[in-house]
Coordinates of N, CA and C in Angstrom, one line a residue:
M569 N -87.6 17.1 106.9 CA -88.4 16.1 106.1 C -87.8 14.7 106.2
P570 N -88.6 13.7 106.3 CA -88.0 12.3 106.3 C -87.2 12.1 105.0
S571 N -86.1 11.4 105.1 CA -85.2 11.1 104.0 C -85.6 9.7 103.5
K572 N -84.8 9.2 102.6 CA -85.1 7.8 102.1 C -85.0 6.8 103.2
P573 N -85.9 5.8 103.1 CA -86.0 4.9 104.3 C -84.8 3.9 104.3
L574 N -84.5 3.4 105.5 CA -83.6 2.3 105.7 C -84.4 1.0 105.5
N575 N -83.7 0.0 105.0 CA -84.4 -1.2 104.8 C -84.2 -2.1 106.0
I576 N -84.8 -1.7 107.2 CA -84.6 -2.5 108.4 C -86.0 -2.9 109.0
K577 N -87.0 -2.9 108.2 CA -88.3 -3.3 108.8 C -89.0 -4.3 107.9
L578 N -90.0 -4.9 108.5 CA -90.8 -5.8 107.7 C -91.8 -5.0 106.9
T579 N -92.2 -5.5 105.7 CA -93.2 -4.9 104.9 C -94.5 -5.6 105.1
W580 N -95.5 -4.9 105.7 CA -96.8 -5.5 106.0 C -97.8 -5.1 104.9
T581 N -97.6 -4.0 104.2 CA -98.6 -3.5 103.3 C -97.9 -2.6 102.2
D582 N -98.5 -2.4 101.1 CA -97.9 -1.6 100.0 C -98.1 -0.1 100.3
D583 N -98.9 0.2 101.3 CA -99.2 1.6 101.6 C -98.2 2.0 102.7
P584 N -97.2 2.9 102.3 CA -96.2 3.3 103.3 C -96.8 4.0 104.6
Q585 N -97.8 4.8 104.4 CA -98.4 5.5 105.6 C -99.2 4.5 106.5
K586 N -99.8 3.5 105.8 CA -100.5 2.5 106.6 C -99.5 1.6 107.4
E587 N -98.4 1.3 106.7 CA -97.4 0.5 107.3 C -96.8 1.2 108.5
L588 N -96.6 2.5 108.4 CA -96.0 3.3 109.5 C -97.0 3.3 110.6
S589 N -98.3 3.5 110.3 CA -99.3 3.4 111.4 C -99.3 2.1 112.1
L590 N -99.1 1.0 111.4 CA -99.1 -0.3 111.9 C -97.9 -0.5 112.8
M591 N -96.8 0.1 112.5 CA -95.6 -0.1 113.3 C -95.7 0.7 114.6
F592 N -96.3 1.8 114.6 CA -96.6 2.6 115.8 C -97.6 1.8 116.6
A593 N -98.6 1.3 116.0 CA -99.7 0.5 116.7 C -99.1 -0.7 117.4
A594 N -98.1 -1.3 116.8 CA -97.5 -2.5 117.4 C -96.8 -2.1 118.7
V595 N -96.2 -0.9 118.7 CA -95.5 -0.4 120.0 C -96.6 -0.2 121.0
T596 N -97.7 0.4 120.7 CA -98.8 0.6 121.6 C -99.3 -0.7 122.2
I597 N -99.5 -1.7 121.3 CA -100.1 -3.0 121.7 C -99.1 -3.7 122.7
N598 N -97.8 -3.6 122.4 CA -96.8 -4.3 123.3 C -96.8 -3.6 124.7
M599 N -96.9 -2.3 124.7 CA -96.9 -1.6 126.0 C -98.2 -1.9 126.8
G600 N -99.3 -2.0 126.0 CA -100.6 -2.3 126.7 C -100.6 -3.7 127.3
A601 N -100.0 -4.7 126.5 CA -99.9 -6.0 127.1 C -99.0 -6.0 128.3
G602 N -98.0 -5.2 128.3 CA -97.1 -5.1 129.5 C -97.8 -4.6 130.7
Q603 N -98.7 -3.6 130.5 CA -99.5 -3.0 131.6 C -100.4 -4.0 132.1
I604 N -101.1 -4.8 131.3 CA -102.0 -5.8 131.7 C -101.3 -6.9 132.5
A605 N -100.1 -7.3 132.1 CA -99.3 -8.3 132.8 C -98.9 -7.8 134.2
V606 N -98.5 -6.6 134.3 CA -98.2 -6.0 135.7 C -99.4 -6.0 136.5
S607 N -100.5 -5.5 136.0 CA -101.8 -5.4 136.7 C -102.2 -6.8 137.2
S608 N -102.1 -7.8 136.3 CA -102.5 -9.2 136.6 C -101.7 -9.7 137.7
M609 N -100.4 -9.5 137.7 CA -99.5 -10.0 138.7 C -99.8 -9.4 140.1
R610 N -100.2 -8.1 140.0 CA -100.6 -7.4 141.3 C -101.9 -8.0 141.8
S611 N -102.8 -8.3 140.9 CA -104.1 -8.8 141.3 C -103.9 -10.2 141.9
I612 N -103.1 -11.1 141.3 CA -102.9 -12.4 141.8 C -102.2 -12.4 143.1
N613 N -101.3 -11.5 143.3 CA -100.6 -11.3 144.6 C -101.7 -10.9 145.7
G614 N -102.6 -10.0 145.3 CA -103.6 -9.6 146.2 C -104.5 -10.7 146.7
L615 N -104.9 -11.6 145.7 CA -105.7 -12.7 146.1 C -105.0 -13.7 147.0
G616 N -103.7 -13.8 146.8 CA -102.9 -14.7 147.7 C -102.8 -14.2 149.1
L617 N -102.6 -12.8 149.2 CA -102.6 -12.2 150.5 C -103.9 -12.3 151.2
L618 N -105.0 -12.1 150.4 CA -106.3 -12.3 151.0 C -106.6 -13.7 151.6
H619 N -106.2 -14.7 150.8 CA -106.3 -16.0 151.2 C -105.5 -16.3 152.5
S620 N -104.3 -15.8 152.6 CA -103.5 -16.0 153.7 C -104.1 -15.3 155.0
M621 N -104.6 -14.1 154.8 CA -105.2 -13.3 155.9 C -106.5 -14.1 156.4
L622 N -107.3 -14.6 155.5 CA -108.5 -15.3 155.9 C -108.2 -16.6 156.7
A623 N -107.1 -17.2 156.3 CA -106.6 -18.4 157.0 C -106.2 -18.1 158.4
V624 N -105.5 -16.9 158.6 CA -105.2 -16.5 159.9 C -106.4 -16.2 160.8
Q625 N -107.4 -15.5 160.2 CA -108.6 -15.1 160.9 C -109.4 -16.4 161.3
K626 N -109.4 -17.4 160.4 CA -110.1 -18.6 160.7 C -109.4 -19.3 161.9
H627 N -108.1 -19.3 161.9 CA -107.3 -19.9 162.9 C -107.6 -19.2 164.3
A628 N -107.6 -17.9 164.2 CA -107.8 -17.1 165.4 C -109.2 -17.3 166.0
K629 N -110.2 -17.5 165.1 CA -111.6 -17.8 165.5 C -111.7 -19.1 166.2
Q630 N -111.0 -20.1 165.6 CA -111.0 -21.4 166.2 C -110.4 -21.4 167.6
V631 N -109.3 -20.7 167.8 CA -108.7 -20.6 169.1 C -109.6 -19.9 170.1
A632 N -110.2 -18.8 169.6 CA -111.1 -18.0 170.5 C -112.3 -18.8 170.9
Q633 N -112.8 -19.7 170.1 CA -114.0 -20.5 170.4 C -113.6 -21.7 171.3
S634 N -112.4 -21.9 171.4 CA -111.9 -23.0 172.3 C -112.0 -22.6 173.8
A635 N -112.7 -23.4 174.6 CA -112.9 -23.0 176.0 C -111.6 -23.0 176.7
H636 N -110.7 -23.9 176.4 CA -109.5 -24.1 177.1 C -108.3 -24.2 176.1
A637 N -108.0 -23.1 175.5 CA -106.8 -23.1 174.5 C -105.6 -23.4 175.3
T638 N -104.8 -24.3 174.8 CA -103.5 -24.6 175.5 C -102.4 -23.6 175.0
E639 N -101.3 -23.6 175.8 CA -100.2 -22.7 175.5 C -99.7 -23.0 174.1
E640 N -99.7 -24.3 173.7 CA -99.2 -24.7 172.4 C -100.1 -24.2 171.3
E641 N -101.4 -24.2 171.5 CA -102.3 -23.7 170.5 C -102.2 -22.2 170.3
L642 N -102.0 -21.5 171.5 CA -101.8 -20.0 171.4 C -100.5 -19.7 170.7
S643 N -99.5 -20.5 171.0 CA -98.2 -20.3 170.4 C -98.3 -20.5 168.9
D644 N -99.0 -21.5 168.5 CA -99.2 -21.8 167.0 C -99.9 -20.7 166.3
L645 N -100.9 -20.1 167.0 CA -101.6 -19.0 166.4 C -100.7 -17.8 166.2
K646 N -99.9 -17.5 167.3 CA -99.0 -16.4 167.2 C -97.9 -16.6 166.1
F647 N -97.5 -17.8 165.9 CA -96.5 -18.1 164.9 C -97.2 -17.9 163.5
H648 N -98.4 -18.4 163.4 CA -99.2 -18.2 162.1 C -99.3 -16.7 161.8
E649 N -99.7 -15.9 162.7 CA -99.9 -14.5 162.5 C -98.5 -13.8 162.1
L650 N -97.4 -14.2 162.8 CA -96.1 -13.7 162.4 C -95.7 -14.1 161.0
T651 N -95.9 -15.4 160.7 CA -95.6 -15.9 159.4 C -96.3 -15.1 158.3
H652 N -97.6 -14.9 158.5 CA -98.4 -14.2 157.6 C -97.9 -12.8 157.4
K653 N -97.5 -12.1 158.4 CA -97.0 -10.7 158.3 C -95.7 -10.7 157.5
V654 N -94.8 -11.6 157.9 CA -93.5 -11.6 157.2 C -93.7 -11.9 155.7
L655 N -94.4 -12.9 155.4 CA -94.6 -13.3 154.0 C -95.4 -12.3 153.2
S656 N -96.4 -11.6 153.9 CA -97.1 -10.6 153.2 C -96.2 -9.4 152.8
D657 N -95.4 -9.0 153.8 CA -94.5 -7.9 153.5 C -93.5 -8.2 152.4
S658 N -93.0 -9.5 152.4 CA -92.1 -9.9 151.3 C -92.8 -10.0 150.0
A659 N -94.0 -10.5 150.0 CA -94.8 -10.6 148.7 C -95.1 -9.2 148.1
R660 N -95.5 -8.3 149.0 CA -95.8 -6.9 148.5 C -94.5 -6.3 147.9
G661 N -93.4 -6.5 148.7 CA -92.1 -5.9 148.2 C -91.7 -6.5 146.9
A662 N -91.7 -7.8 146.8 CA -91.3 -8.5 145.5 C -92.2 -8.1 144.4
T663 N -93.5 -8.1 144.6 CA -94.5 -7.8 143.5 C -94.3 -6.3 143.1
G664 N -94.1 -5.4 144.0 CA -93.9 -4.0 143.6 C -92.6 -3.9 142.8
A665 N -91.5 -4.5 143.3 CA -90.3 -4.5 142.6 C -90.4 -5.1 141.2
A666 N -91.0 -6.2 141.1 CA -91.2 -6.9 139.8 C -91.9 -6.1 138.8
G667 N -93.0 -5.4 139.3 CA -93.7 -4.5 138.4 C -92.9 -3.4 137.9
I668 N -92.0 -2.8 138.7 CA -91.2 -1.7 138.2 C -90.2 -2.2 137.2
I669 N -89.5 -3.4 137.5 CA -88.5 -3.9 136.6 C -89.1 -4.3 135.3
Y670 N -90.3 -4.9 135.3 CA -91.0 -5.3 134.1 C -91.4 -4.1 133.3
A671 N -92.0 -3.1 133.9 CA -92.4 -1.9 133.2 C -91.2 -1.2 132.6
H672 N -90.1 -1.2 133.3 CA -88.9 -0.6 132.8 C -88.4 -1.3 131.5
A673 N -88.5 -2.6 131.5 CA -88.0 -3.4 130.4 C -88.9 -3.2 129.2
I674 N -90.2 -3.2 129.4 CA -91.2 -3.0 128.3 C -91.0 -1.6 127.7
V675 N -90.8 -0.6 128.5 CA -90.7 0.8 128.0 C -89.3 1.0 127.3
D676 N -88.3 0.3 127.8 CA -87.0 0.4 127.2 C -87.0 -0.2 125.8
A677 N -87.7 -1.3 125.7 CA -87.9 -2.0 124.4 C -88.7 -1.1 123.4
A678 N -89.7 -0.5 124.0 CA -90.6 0.4 123.2 C -89.8 1.6 122.6
L679 N -89.0 2.2 123.5 CA -88.2 3.4 123.0 C -87.2 3.0 121.9
H680 N -86.6 1.8 122.1 CA -85.7 1.3 121.1 C -86.4 1.1 119.8
K681 N -87.6 0.5 119.8 CA -88.4 0.3 118.6 C -88.7 1.6 118.0
L682 N -89.0 2.6 118.8 CA -89.3 3.9 118.2 C -88.1 4.5 117.5
C683 N -86.9 4.2 118.1 CA -85.7 4.7 117.4 C -85.5 4.0 116.0
E684 N -85.8 2.7 116.0 CA -85.7 1.9 114.7 C -86.7 2.5 113.7
I685 N -87.9 2.8 114.2 CA -88.9 3.3 113.3 C -88.5 4.6 112.7
S686 N -88.0 5.5 113.6 CA -87.5 6.8 113.1 C -86.4 6.7 112.1
A687 N -85.4 5.8 112.4 CA -84.3 5.6 111.5 C -84.7 5.0 110.2
S688 N -85.8 4.2 110.2 CA -86.2 3.6 109.0 C -86.9 4.5 108.0
I689 N -87.4 5.7 108.5 CA -88.0 6.6 107.6 C -87.3 8.0 107.5
D690 N -86.3 8.2 108.4 CA -85.7 9.5 108.5 C -84.2 9.3 108.7
S691 N -83.5 8.6 107.8 CA -82.1 8.3 108.1 C -81.2 9.6 108.2
A692 N -81.6 10.6 107.5 CA -80.8 11.9 107.6 C -80.7 12.4 109.0
S693 N -81.7 12.3 109.8 CA -81.7 12.8 111.2 C -80.7 11.9 112.0
W694 N -80.4 10.7 111.6 CA -79.6 9.8 112.4 C -78.1 9.9 111.9
A695 N -77.9 10.5 110.8 CA -76.5 10.6 110.2 C -75.5 11.2 111.2
P696 N -75.9 12.3 112.0 CA -74.9 12.9 112.9 C -74.4 11.9 113.9
F697 N -75.1 10.8 114.2 CA -74.7 9.9 115.2 C -73.6 8.9 114.7
I698 N -73.5 8.9 113.4 CA -72.5 7.9 112.8 C -71.4 8.6 112.1
K699 N -71.4 10.0 112.1 CA -70.4 10.7 111.3 C -68.9 10.4 111.7
D700 N -68.7 10.1 112.9 CA -67.3 9.8 113.4 C -67.0 8.3 113.4
R701 N -67.9 7.5 112.9 CA -67.6 6.0 112.9 C -66.5 5.6 112.0
K702 N -65.7 4.7 112.4 CA -64.6 4.3 111.6 C -65.1 3.1 110.7
V703 N -64.6 3.1 109.5 CA -64.9 1.9 108.6 C -63.6 1.4 108.0
S704 N -63.7 0.2 107.6 CA -62.5 -0.5 107.0 C -62.4 0.1 105.5
F705 N -61.2 -0.2 104.9 CA -61.0 0.2 103.6 C -62.0 -0.5 102.6
Q706 N -62.2 -1.7 102.9 CA -63.2 -2.5 102.1 C -64.6 -1.9 102.2
E707 N -65.0 -1.6 103.4 CA -66.3 -1.0 103.6 C -66.4 0.4 102.9
S708 N -65.4 1.1 102.8 CA -65.4 2.4 102.2 C -65.7 2.4 100.7
K709 N -65.5 1.2 100.1 CA -65.8 1.0 98.7 C -67.3 0.8 98.4
A710 N -68.1 0.6 99.4 CA -69.5 0.3 99.3 C -70.2 1.6 98.8
N711 N -71.4 1.3 98.2 CA -72.3 2.5 97.9 C -72.6 3.3 99.1
P712 N -72.5 4.6 99.0 CA -72.6 5.5 100.2 C -73.9 5.3 100.9
S713 N -75.0 5.1 100.2 CA -76.3 4.9 100.9 C -76.3 3.5 101.6
Q714 N -75.7 2.5 101.0 CA -75.6 1.2 101.7 C -74.7 1.3 102.9
L715 N -73.6 2.0 102.8 CA -72.7 2.2 103.9 C -73.4 2.9 105.1
E716 N -74.2 4.0 104.7 CA -74.9 4.7 105.7 C -75.9 3.8 106.4
E717 N -76.6 3.0 105.7 CA -77.6 2.1 106.2 C -76.9 1.1 107.2
R718 N -75.8 0.6 106.8 CA -75.1 -0.4 107.6 C -74.6 0.2 108.9
L719 N -74.1 1.5 108.8 CA -73.6 2.1 110.0 C -74.7 2.5 111.0
I720 N -75.9 2.9 110.4 CA -77.0 3.3 111.3 C -77.5 2.0 112.0
C721 N -77.6 0.9 111.2 CA -78.1 -0.4 111.8 C -77.1 -0.8 112.9
G722 N -75.8 -0.6 112.7 CA -74.9 -0.9 113.8 C -75.0 0.0 115.0
Y723 N -75.3 1.2 114.7 CA -75.5 2.2 115.8 C -76.8 1.8 116.6
L724 N -77.8 1.4 115.9 CA -79.1 1.0 116.6 C -78.9 -0.3 117.4
Q725 N -78.0 -1.2 117.0 CA -77.7 -2.4 117.7 C -77.0 -2.0 119.0
Q726 N -76.1 -1.1 118.9 CA -75.4 -0.6 120.1 C -76.3 0.1 121.0
L727 N -77.2 0.9 120.5 CA -78.2 1.7 121.3 C -79.1 0.8 122.1
E728 N -79.4 -0.4 121.6 CA -80.2 -1.3 122.3 C -79.6 -1.6 123.7
R729 N -78.3 -1.6 123.8 CA -77.7 -1.9 125.0 C -77.5 -0.7 125.9
E730 N -77.8 0.5 125.4 CA -77.7 1.7 126.2 C -78.9 1.8 127.2
S731 N -78.8 2.8 128.1 CA -79.8 2.9 129.1 C -81.1 3.5 128.5
L732 N -82.2 3.4 129.3 CA -83.5 4.0 128.9 C -83.3 5.5 128.8
I733 N -82.6 6.1 129.6 CA -82.4 7.5 129.6 C -81.7 8.0 128.3
T734 N -80.7 7.2 127.9 CA -80.0 7.5 126.6 C -80.9 7.4 125.4
K735 N -81.8 6.4 125.4 CA -82.7 6.3 124.3 C -83.7 7.5 124.2
G736 N -84.2 7.9 125.4 CA -85.1 9.0 125.5 C -84.4 10.3 125.0
D737 N -83.2 10.5 125.5 CA -82.4 11.7 125.1 C -82.2 11.8 123.6
I738 N -81.9 10.6 123.0 CA -81.7 10.6 121.5 C -83.0 10.9 120.8
L739 N -84.1 10.3 121.2 CA -85.4 10.6 120.6 C -85.7 12.1 120.7
F740 N -85.4 12.7 121.8 CA -85.6 14.2 121.9 C -84.7 14.9 120.9
K741 N -83.5 14.5 120.7 CA -82.6 15.1 119.7 C -83.1 14.9 118.3
I742 N -83.7 13.8 118.0 CA -84.3 13.6 116.7 C -85.5 14.4 116.4
V743 N -86.4 14.4 117.4 CA -87.7 15.0 117.2 C -87.6 16.5 117.4
R744 N -86.8 17.0 118.4 CA -86.7 18.4 118.7 C -88.0 19.1 118.8
P745 N -88.9 18.7 119.8 CA -90.2 19.3 119.9 C -90.1 20.7 120.4
M746 N -90.9 21.6 119.8 CA -91.0 23.0 120.3 C -91.7 23.0 121.6
S747 N -92.6 22.1 121.8 CA -93.3 22.0 123.1 C -93.7 20.5 123.3
T748 N -93.8 20.1 124.6 CA -94.3 18.7 124.9 C -95.8 18.8 125.4
R749 N -96.3 20.0 125.4 CA -97.7 20.1 126.0 C -98.7 19.4 125.1
G750 N -99.6 18.7 125.7 CA -100.6 18.0 125.0 C -100.2 16.7 124.4
V751 N -99.0 16.2 124.6 CA -98.6 14.9 124.0 C -99.4 13.8 124.7
I752 N -99.6 13.9 126.0 CA -100.5 13.0 126.7 C -101.2 13.9 127.7
K753 N -102.5 13.9 127.7 CA -103.3 14.8 128.5 C -103.1 14.5 130.0
G754 N -102.8 15.5 130.7 CA -102.6 15.3 132.2 C -101.3 14.8 132.6
F755 N -100.3 14.6 131.7 CA -99.0 14.0 132.0 C -97.9 15.0 131.7
R756 N -97.0 15.1 132.6 CA -95.8 16.0 132.4 C -94.6 15.2 132.5
Y757 N -93.8 15.1 131.4 CA -92.6 14.3 131.4 C -91.5 15.0 132.2
S758 N -90.8 14.2 133.0 CA -89.7 14.7 133.8 C -88.5 13.8 133.6
R759 N -87.5 14.3 133.0 CA -86.3 13.5 132.9 C -85.7 13.2 134.2
E760 N -85.7 14.1 135.2 CA -85.2 13.9 136.5 C -85.9 12.7 137.2
K761 N -87.2 12.6 137.1 CA -88.0 11.5 137.7 C -87.6 10.2 137.0
L762 N -87.5 10.3 135.7 CA -87.1 9.1 134.9 C -85.7 8.6 135.3
V763 N -84.8 9.5 135.6 CA -83.5 9.1 136.0 C -83.6 8.4 137.4
E764 N -84.4 8.9 138.3 CA -84.6 8.3 139.6 C -85.2 6.9 139.5
L765 N -86.1 6.7 138.6 CA -86.7 5.4 138.4 C -85.7 4.4 137.7
D766 N -84.9 5.0 136.8 CA -83.9 4.1 136.2 C -82.9 3.6 137.2
Q767 N -82.5 4.5 138.1 CA -81.6 4.1 139.2 C -82.3 3.1 140.1
L768 N -83.5 3.3 140.4 CA -84.2 2.4 141.3 C -84.3 1.0 140.7
R769 N -84.6 1.0 139.4 CA -84.6 -0.3 138.7 C -83.2 -1.0 138.8
H770 N -82.2 -0.2 138.6 CA -80.8 -0.8 138.7 C -80.6 -1.3 140.1
D771 N -81.0 -0.6 141.1 CA -80.8 -1.1 142.5 C -81.6 -2.3 142.8
L772 N -82.8 -2.4 142.3 CA -83.7 -3.5 142.5 C -83.0 -4.8 141.9
V773 N -82.4 -4.6 140.7 CA -81.9 -5.8 140.0 C -80.5 -6.2 140.6
H774 N -79.6 -5.2 140.8 CA -78.2 -5.5 141.1 C -77.9 -5.3 142.6
K775 N -78.7 -4.7 143.4 CA -78.4 -4.6 144.8 C -79.5 -5.2 145.7
M776 N -80.4 -6.0 145.1 CA -81.4 -6.7 145.9 C -82.2 -5.7 146.7
A777 N -82.5 -4.5 146.2 CA -83.2 -3.5 147.0 C -84.7 -3.8 147.1
F778 N -85.1 -4.9 146.5 CA -86.6 -5.2 146.6 C -86.9 -5.7 148.1
C779 N -85.8 -5.9 148.8 CA -86.0 -6.3 150.2 C -86.5 -5.1 151.1
R780 N -86.3 -3.9 150.6 CA -86.7 -2.7 151.3 C -88.1 -2.4 150.9
N781 N -88.7 -1.5 151.7 CA -90.1 -1.0 151.4 C -90.0 0.0 150.3
I782 N -90.7 -0.2 149.2 CA -90.8 0.7 148.1 C -92.1 1.5 148.1
R783 N -91.9 2.8 148.2 CA -93.1 3.7 148.3 C -93.8 3.7 146.9
Q784 N -95.1 3.5 147.0 CA -96.0 3.6 145.8 C -95.4 2.9 144.5
P785 N -95.1 1.6 144.6 CA -94.6 0.9 143.5 C -95.5 0.9 142.3
A786 N -96.8 0.8 142.5 CA -97.8 0.8 141.4 C -97.7 2.1 140.6
A787 N -97.6 3.2 141.4 CA -97.6 4.5 140.7 C -96.3 4.7 139.9
K788 N -95.2 4.1 140.4 CA -93.9 4.2 139.7 C -94.0 3.4 138.4
A789 N -94.5 2.2 138.5 CA -94.7 1.4 137.2 C -95.6 2.1 136.3
E790 N -96.7 2.7 136.8 CA -97.6 3.4 135.9 C -96.9 4.6 135.2
Y791 N -96.0 5.3 136.0 CA -95.3 6.5 135.4 C -94.4 6.0 134.3
L792 N -93.8 4.9 134.4 CA -92.9 4.3 133.4 C -93.7 4.1 132.1
F793 N -94.9 3.5 132.3 CA -95.7 3.2 131.1 C -96.1 4.5 130.4
K794 N -96.4 5.5 131.2 CA -96.8 6.8 130.7 C -95.7 7.4 129.9
V795 N -94.5 7.2 130.4 CA -93.3 7.7 129.7 C -93.2 7.0 128.3
G796 N -93.5 5.7 128.3 CA -93.5 5.0 127.0 C -94.5 5.6 126.0
N797 N -95.7 5.8 126.5 CA -96.8 6.4 125.7 C -96.5 7.8 125.3
F798 N -95.8 8.5 126.2 CA -95.4 9.9 125.9 C -94.4 9.9 124.6
F799 N -93.4 9.1 124.7 CA -92.5 9.1 123.6 C -93.1 8.5 122.3
H800 N -94.0 7.5 122.5 CA -94.7 7.0 121.3 C -95.5 8.1 120.6
N801 N -96.3 8.9 121.4 CA -97.0 10.0 120.8 C -96.2 11.1 120.3
L802 N -95.1 11.4 121.0 CA -94.2 12.4 120.5 C -93.6 12.1 119.1
V803 N -93.1 10.9 119.0 CA -92.5 10.5 117.7 C -93.5 10.3 116.6
A804 N -94.7 9.8 117.0 CA -95.8 9.6 116.0 C -96.2 11.0 115.5
R805 N -96.4 11.9 116.4 CA -96.8 13.3 116.0 C -95.8 13.9 115.1
H806 N -94.5 13.7 115.4 CA -93.4 14.3 114.6 C -93.5 13.8 113.1
Y807 N -93.9 12.5 112.9 CA -94.0 12.0 111.6 C -95.4 12.0 111.0
G808 N -96.3 12.7 111.7 CA -97.6 12.9 111.1 C -98.5 11.6 111.2
V809 N -98.3 10.8 112.2 CA -99.1 9.6 112.3 C -100.1 9.8 113.5
H810 N -101.3 9.6 113.2 CA -102.4 9.8 114.2 C -103.2 8.6 114.4
H811 N -104.0 8.6 115.5 CA -104.9 7.5 115.8 C -104.3 6.2 115.8
V812 N -103.2 6.1 116.7 CA -102.5 4.8 116.8 C -102.6 4.2 118.2
G813 N -103.6 4.7 119.0 CA -103.9 3.9 120.2 C -103.6 4.5 121.5
T814 N -102.9 5.7 121.6 CA -102.6 6.2 123.0 C -103.2 7.6 123.1

């Protein structure tokens, strides 16, 4: 059962259940906005590639209609075609990589927010994570509940810098679901797949791996967003919150 709340959230309403629903809804809205941003970026990139392709086709048509195309004109067309191919491949790679990186960042923030929500209403479940924390002699004189709150807040700040995988693992430890079936219809959570995507994100950012061809980048970004929705629903269900948007 949820214990006394931590005082780490804004108060939007005098109705605790409604406030809790609003907090979960805010997570849903942020992830939805992230999905729209990634989709928009992909669409804009597609329009740019289409414009470039049409320009090449127009150039080729002009050369074909010329009765006596010179070697220079043919060379210019070949260079235009080559430039289009190189830039198109680069644009696709960069857009795919950016979508994965952005989706990862949005979902990472969402899982951290879910950790904060959980701690704000169920501090007892978070106590094991701070049981070995050292405190100063002065801090030990504080009211036990205030000390607990301060330590959990400190732990959450540290957790924000941890990996997406760590945040997911901790939420599983908090919720301890008997089953994950039905959390999202048609979706099966795989920690192994999430580890692979987390490593891919790391390589894209730190090893400039966006220069290589990424297989199905849109599907990878979509999986990350589904992971975010999965944890959202999992935590919301644990605390009896329904109809919050996913």
